[in-house]
XYZ file of C-alpha atoms in Angstrom:
450
model
C 0.000 0.000 0.000
C 2.829 2.367 0.901
C 4.570 1.566 -2.362
C 1.321 2.222 -4.278
C 0.903 5.643 -2.633
C 4.495 6.541 -3.390
C 4.114 5.459 -6.993
C 0.906 7.518 -7.358
C 2.620 10.558 -5.917
C 5.557 10.093 -8.271
C 3.221 9.784 -11.262
C 1.380 12.919 -10.171
C 4.627 14.832 -9.770
C 5.818 13.633 -13.165
C 2.526 14.785 -14.720
C 2.910 18.209 -13.087
C 6.438 18.517 -14.480
C 5.342 17.341 -17.917
C 2.440 19.806 -18.058
C 4.691 22.670 -17.038
C 7.375 21.637 -19.546
C 4.856 21.372 -22.404
C 3.709 24.940 -21.817
C 7.182 26.237 -22.706
C 6.864 24.524 -26.102
C 3.639 26.358 -26.975
C 3.577 28.531 -30.098
C 2.811 31.796 -28.308
C 1.224 33.290 -25.210
C -2.359 32.531 -26.261
C -1.499 28.917 -27.069
C 0.251 28.479 -23.693
C -2.752 29.942 -21.810
C -5.168 27.652 -23.688
C -3.040 24.569 -22.934
C -2.832 25.521 -19.272
C -6.607 25.583 -18.730
C -7.274 22.446 -20.791
C -4.347 20.109 -19.976
C -4.596 20.704 -16.210
C -8.096 19.219 -16.069
C -6.646 15.684 -16.017
C -4.759 16.554 -12.852
C -7.216 18.863 -11.014
C -10.558 17.391 -12.194
C -12.476 20.717 -12.384
C -15.706 21.373 -14.250
C -14.431 24.467 -16.072
C -11.501 26.838 -15.827
C -10.517 30.295 -16.979
C -7.264 32.222 -16.962
C -7.205 36.010 -16.629
C -4.367 38.506 -16.973
C -4.047 41.693 -14.953
C -1.783 44.517 -16.061
C -2.038 48.101 -14.832
C -5.255 47.247 -13.007
C -6.970 46.018 -16.213
C -8.422 42.492 -16.078
C -8.593 40.591 -19.392
C -9.532 37.017 -20.329
C -6.581 34.941 -21.569
C -8.207 31.512 -22.122
C -11.233 29.330 -21.311
C -11.318 25.574 -20.980
C -13.168 23.679 -23.686
C -13.403 26.772 -25.961
C -10.755 27.151 -28.689
C -11.745 30.760 -29.353
C -12.205 32.778 -26.185
C -15.270 34.990 -25.863
C -14.385 37.925 -23.580
C -17.839 39.519 -24.028
C -19.967 36.596 -22.839
C -22.128 37.167 -19.783
C -20.238 34.520 -17.771
C -16.847 36.105 -18.467
C -18.126 39.593 -17.656
C -19.494 38.379 -14.303
C -16.224 36.566 -13.522
C -14.172 39.686 -14.335
C -16.411 41.758 -12.118
C -15.974 39.265 -9.258
C -12.186 39.115 -9.633
C -11.870 42.896 -9.821
C -13.713 43.186 -6.512
C -11.958 40.493 -4.487
C -8.398 40.295 -5.863
C -5.926 42.579 -4.141
C -2.156 42.678 -4.309
C -1.687 39.357 -2.467
C -1.329 35.816 -3.725
C -3.639 33.996 -1.291
C -5.896 31.241 -2.582
C -9.632 31.901 -2.220
C -12.555 29.494 -2.205
C -16.022 30.942 -2.885
C -19.390 29.193 -2.727
C -23.060 30.001 -2.178
C -23.387 32.265 0.844
C -19.613 32.595 1.099
C -18.800 35.441 -1.282
C -20.058 33.880 -4.536
C -22.562 36.167 -6.318
C -25.982 34.797 -7.219
C -25.282 35.458 -10.909
C -22.523 32.791 -10.824
C -24.204 30.342 -8.415
C -26.401 27.515 -9.641
C -26.761 25.905 -6.206
C -23.639 23.693 -6.236
C -20.951 25.929 -7.751
C -17.661 26.345 -5.907
C -14.924 28.652 -7.198
C -11.258 28.030 -6.491
C -9.361 31.257 -7.234
C -5.574 31.294 -7.269
C -3.370 34.310 -8.166
C -0.256 33.268 -10.084
C 2.901 35.223 -9.339
C 5.785 35.033 -11.885
C 9.188 34.026 -10.527
C 11.198 36.832 -8.998
C 8.071 38.947 -8.341
C 6.983 37.519 -5.021
C 5.234 40.104 -2.905
C 4.154 42.103 -5.952
C 0.766 42.293 -7.626
C -0.102 39.045 -9.398
C -0.191 39.208 -13.181
C -2.336 36.102 -13.781
C -5.504 34.833 -12.070
C -6.425 31.165 -12.338
C -10.115 30.446 -11.754
C -11.308 26.843 -11.322
C -14.985 25.923 -11.084
C -16.108 22.805 -9.200
C -19.486 21.232 -8.563
C -20.375 20.543 -4.923
C -16.930 20.511 -3.320
C -13.227 20.753 -4.087
C -11.400 17.393 -4.175
C -8.681 16.949 -1.525
C -5.142 17.823 -2.545
C -6.236 20.263 -5.249
C -4.732 23.272 -3.487
C -1.266 21.698 -3.227
C -1.281 20.446 -6.809
C -2.601 23.808 -8.078
C 0.236 25.623 -6.331
C 2.848 23.337 -7.889
C 1.345 23.576 -11.341
C 0.538 27.281 -10.987
C 4.202 28.156 -10.566
C 5.067 26.413 -13.832
C 2.117 28.117 -15.573
C 3.253 31.543 -14.360
C 6.842 30.877 -15.517
C 5.689 29.672 -18.976
C 3.295 32.584 -19.501
C 5.926 35.107 -18.462
C 8.419 33.469 -20.830
C 6.051 33.714 -23.816
C 5.070 37.294 -22.970
C 8.668 38.469 -22.790
C 9.620 36.495 -25.893
C 6.853 38.282 -27.832
C 8.184 41.644 -26.735
C 11.677 40.779 -27.863
C 10.382 39.594 -31.216
C 8.387 42.774 -31.799
C 11.458 44.851 -30.976
C 13.660 42.924 -33.360
C 14.553 45.851 -35.590
C 17.410 47.951 -34.394
C 17.162 51.709 -34.112
C 19.432 52.165 -37.082
C 17.301 49.949 -39.275
C 14.206 51.840 -38.197
C 15.839 55.134 -39.098
C 16.812 53.791 -42.516
C 13.295 52.519 -43.133
C 11.785 55.860 -42.108
C 14.180 57.687 -44.421
C 13.350 55.397 -47.350
C 9.633 55.855 -46.755
C 10.051 59.628 -46.547
C 12.081 59.749 -49.770
C 9.531 57.551 -51.545
C 6.732 59.835 -50.389
C 8.599 62.958 -51.575
C 9.357 61.336 -54.926
C 5.718 60.308 -55.324
C 4.504 63.808 -54.530
C 6.970 65.494 -56.887
C 7.058 63.132 -59.870
C 3.759 61.231 -59.947
C 1.348 63.052 -62.237
C -2.414 62.902 -61.988
C -5.085 64.462 -64.218
C -7.043 67.436 -62.926
C -10.681 66.478 -62.586
C -13.950 68.172 -61.771
C -17.639 67.398 -62.056
C -20.499 69.733 -62.959
C -24.178 69.540 -63.791
C -25.108 70.109 -67.442
C -28.310 70.910 -69.333
C -29.200 70.061 -72.933
C -29.931 73.240 -74.881
C -30.633 73.976 -78.575
C -27.921 75.031 -80.960
C -29.936 78.141 -81.798
C -32.502 79.943 -79.679
C -34.661 82.593 -81.363
C -36.785 84.528 -78.835
C -39.913 86.544 -79.697
C -40.705 89.665 -77.652
C -43.808 91.799 -77.201
C -43.553 94.774 -79.601
C -45.984 96.944 -77.614
C -48.220 96.931 -74.557
C -51.462 95.047 -74.943
C -53.470 91.908 -74.259
C -52.834 88.558 -75.954
C -56.184 87.381 -77.282
C -55.101 83.828 -78.019
C -52.425 81.409 -79.220
C -52.486 79.365 -82.403
C -49.877 76.708 -81.611
C -49.181 74.502 -78.605
C -45.992 74.342 -76.549
C -43.555 71.915 -78.197
C -45.071 72.186 -81.697
C -42.884 72.501 -84.753
C -43.387 75.917 -86.347
C -42.186 77.475 -89.578
C -40.461 80.828 -89.885
C -43.070 83.620 -90.135
C -45.927 81.425 -88.875
C -48.397 83.187 -86.555
C -48.073 81.850 -83.022
C -50.048 84.363 -80.927
C -52.202 87.415 -81.591
C -53.030 90.632 -79.753
C -56.603 91.664 -78.992
C -57.529 93.439 -82.288
C -60.781 94.998 -81.106
C -59.007 97.528 -78.921
C -56.471 98.232 -81.677
C -59.219 98.762 -84.246
C -61.008 101.108 -81.861
C -57.823 103.153 -81.434
C -57.412 103.312 -85.219
C -60.996 104.478 -85.778
C -60.644 107.046 -83.023
C -57.477 108.430 -84.633
C -59.163 108.553 -88.074
C -62.204 110.377 -86.689
C -59.987 112.936 -85.016
C -58.128 113.437 -88.330
C -61.412 113.891 -90.237
C -62.636 116.393 -87.666
C -59.453 118.429 -88.027
C -59.785 118.364 -91.844
C -63.294 119.808 -91.536
C -62.182 122.502 -89.123
C -59.293 123.499 -91.373
C -61.615 123.752 -94.414
C -64.045 125.944 -92.476
C -61.418 128.234 -91.033
C -59.683 128.521 -94.408
C -62.855 129.983 -95.993
C -63.290 132.416 -93.106
C -59.680 133.547 -93.373
C -60.410 135.346 -96.660
C -62.565 137.882 -94.811
C -60.829 137.732 -91.408
C -57.010 137.866 -91.364
C -56.907 136.763 -87.714
C -58.188 133.352 -88.790
C -54.916 132.612 -90.640
C -53.058 131.899 -87.354
C -55.749 129.499 -86.196
C -55.561 127.650 -89.506
C -51.813 127.113 -89.038
C -52.395 125.643 -85.573
C -55.081 123.309 -86.880
C -52.775 122.124 -89.662
C -50.134 121.207 -87.075
C -52.718 119.256 -85.054
C -53.751 117.487 -88.265
C -50.175 116.294 -88.847
C -50.115 114.918 -85.301
C -53.420 113.139 -85.952
C -52.019 111.618 -89.162
C -49.067 110.244 -87.182
C -51.523 108.789 -84.627
C -53.434 107.090 -87.442
C -50.228 105.583 -88.846
C -49.213 104.400 -85.345
C -52.605 102.767 -84.727
C -52.436 101.145 -88.152
C -48.932 99.820 -87.364
C -50.162 98.306 -84.090
C -52.973 96.604 -85.974
C -50.653 95.363 -88.727
C -48.309 93.826 -86.115
C -51.028 92.298 -83.955
C -49.928 88.843 -85.071
C -46.811 87.576 -83.244
C -44.907 85.377 -85.656
C -42.184 82.770 -85.219
C -38.760 84.335 -85.912
C -37.338 81.019 -87.163
C -38.273 77.414 -87.828
C -37.997 74.934 -84.973
C -39.620 73.793 -81.731
C -41.949 76.267 -80.016
C -41.289 76.865 -76.306
C -43.428 79.372 -74.417
C -41.644 81.579 -71.939
C -44.409 81.076 -69.376
C -44.026 77.270 -69.586
C -47.639 76.847 -70.757
C -49.451 78.296 -73.795
C -52.745 78.652 -71.862
C -51.173 81.029 -69.345
C -50.183 83.359 -72.227
C -53.678 83.524 -73.660
C -55.585 86.482 -72.187
C -52.510 87.860 -70.426
C -51.587 91.546 -70.509
C -47.997 91.991 -71.665
C -45.628 94.925 -71.722
C -43.285 95.929 -74.486
C -40.099 93.869 -74.307
C -41.588 90.872 -72.458
C -40.372 87.524 -73.844
C -43.395 85.633 -75.154
C -41.805 82.485 -76.543
C -38.673 81.083 -78.155
C -38.062 78.849 -81.112
C -35.395 76.195 -80.604
C -33.655 75.267 -83.803
C -30.414 74.008 -85.269
C -29.165 70.599 -86.306
C -27.324 69.721 -83.071
C -28.218 69.487 -79.389
C -25.734 71.354 -77.229
C -24.588 70.842 -73.644
C -24.288 73.844 -71.356
C -21.853 73.048 -68.539
C -21.262 75.683 -65.833
C -17.737 75.136 -64.469
C -17.057 76.790 -61.119
C -14.305 79.388 -61.215
C -12.253 77.383 -58.691
C -11.840 74.745 -61.434
C -10.910 77.289 -64.111
C -7.422 75.761 -64.454
C -9.101 72.840 -66.245
C -10.179 75.079 -69.112
C -6.897 74.791 -70.966
C -5.609 72.567 -73.716
C -6.372 68.837 -73.571
C -9.754 69.371 -71.876
C -11.970 66.304 -72.278
C -15.603 66.034 -71.201
C -17.639 62.899 -70.590
C -21.393 63.311 -70.035
C -23.651 61.019 -68.012
C -27.365 61.652 -68.468
C -29.586 61.165 -65.441
C -31.789 58.962 -67.635
C -28.812 56.712 -68.511
C -26.149 57.162 -65.811
C -24.360 53.949 -66.744
C -23.336 55.228 -70.174
C -20.540 57.758 -70.643
C -20.902 60.009 -73.701
C -17.756 61.711 -75.089
C -18.537 65.370 -75.765
C -16.798 67.640 -78.249
C -16.003 71.124 -76.940
C -17.607 73.834 -79.067
C -16.672 76.988 -77.151
C -15.936 78.329 -73.676
C -17.209 81.644 -72.354
C -14.349 84.169 -72.035
C -15.444 85.373 -68.580
C -17.362 83.868 -65.647
C -21.083 84.529 -65.272
C -23.185 84.764 -62.115
C -25.297 81.622 -61.683
C -28.525 81.013 -59.803
C -26.485 79.605 -56.901
C -24.870 83.031 -56.365
C -21.501 81.815 -57.627
C -19.468 82.594 -60.721
C -18.925 79.941 -63.363
C -17.533 79.646 -66.867
C -19.941 78.246 -69.445
C -18.588 75.332 -71.480
C -20.629 74.421 -74.564
C -20.252 71.025 -76.155
C -21.841 68.848 -78.847
C -22.992 65.263 -78.757
C -21.036 62.936 -81.069
C -22.574 62.487 -84.526
C -22.700 58.700 -84.179
C -24.461 58.807 -80.809
C -27.273 56.260 -81.098
C -29.485 57.957 -78.523
C -29.871 61.274 -80.332
C -33.522 60.494 -81.123
C -34.272 60.102 -77.390
C -32.739 63.424 -76.344
C -34.951 66.280 -75.277
C -34.176 69.903 -74.575
C -33.851 70.509 -70.842
C -32.515 67.043 -69.989
C -29.898 67.164 -67.251
C -26.933 65.089 -66.185
C -23.440 65.114 -64.723
C -20.333 65.985 -66.709
C -16.851 64.761 -65.791
C -14.143 67.152 -66.930
C -10.495 66.139 -67.172
C -7.621 68.519 -67.899
C -3.918 68.111 -68.367
C -1.777 66.024 -66.012
C -0.283 67.893 -63.061
C 2.081 66.842 -60.307
C 0.597 65.291 -57.207
C 2.226 68.058 -55.154
C 0.372 70.746 -57.134
C -2.917 68.860 -56.837
C -2.552 68.456 -53.063
C -1.475 72.090 -52.613
C -4.408 73.361 -54.679
C -6.910 71.153 -52.840
C -5.645 72.293 -49.440
C -5.662 75.956 -50.486
C -9.230 75.778 -51.807
C -10.330 73.963 -48.650
C -8.951 76.633 -46.326
C -10.453 79.367 -48.506
C -13.835 77.709 -48.122
C -14.225 76.992 -51.828
């Protein structure tokens, strides 16, 4: 019997030594921690185990038994960390917690017993423990566990400390000189990239499809539009009547002017006969003749208004009313100079692209424009530049922009589907510039709030 007990003790001691030795052969710190909580179960016969690290007062999970990938955010781990943070001080005393004896209800299922052992690395006795070994038992702790845990715990602490320090040495493998050389090479590469790498200047802008020619028609005099003869969007011919003034009022003005002229003719004839006997009548006749000339001018003016009562199309093309609807023009009083409608004509559909003045450096040689219609954003359309406005114009967004006018390619298959007023996004690309210039310009525009 004595020999059997001695043999069992020797086997146990050999197992403790083997477990501790195997930990030094682990791949890294995490592998050593995982082996410690799993391989020690054969010797200590616990239900579950967990290993925590504590550095600078921060408690972190290192490994869990039976779980290859630790889960530091599980409810069990969070409760265990909370418990350890409350009860572990700077000492290395073993603690046993159970129901009613310090174990929280959140960790107690009626039979749970916790065996908590701080592990102190060699040479740091009396200091704050860096590792906490937590063993969970059901019912009670088997006899001899405390002694075996202390023996094995020392080996675990030595192995974990070895792997932690080895990792630090590996991460600090580069010498200071090598680091300086690497930093210098990186800096030179960055400078070379900034100075010699060239990138194209780019900008984007909204565009609108406009006609090649726009012929507006204006009100020639004050009056009321009696009606319109063509609808918005109709094709009209040059000289075709589109709208007409109210002729009744114009005819009344003409008749009134004619009657006044006839009355003056009668007065002049009467006064001319009387002037033969009364010389004072000659002056009155002269005044009446002057009034008659004024009346003749009024008749010609009224006749001109009547002759120009029809508002005609200035050119052939598509009719577009200025008020966006032909019905709103009918019956409306207009003033001389008001735009009534326009006729869109020409063989090509143009693009009007307002380019913000901050991107004016693009408007040089080698400018290319690619248009993407909102109705077909997946298709890029190469646009030929027709002309660029020589000076910036104030836009509706209270900013200044240069107007770039371009034409759709002749072989563009979607020309039949294009409509005036369609919108889209234009991508403009200029000449290649150095990356340094591009970065400097971008930073300068940013700080200027542009």
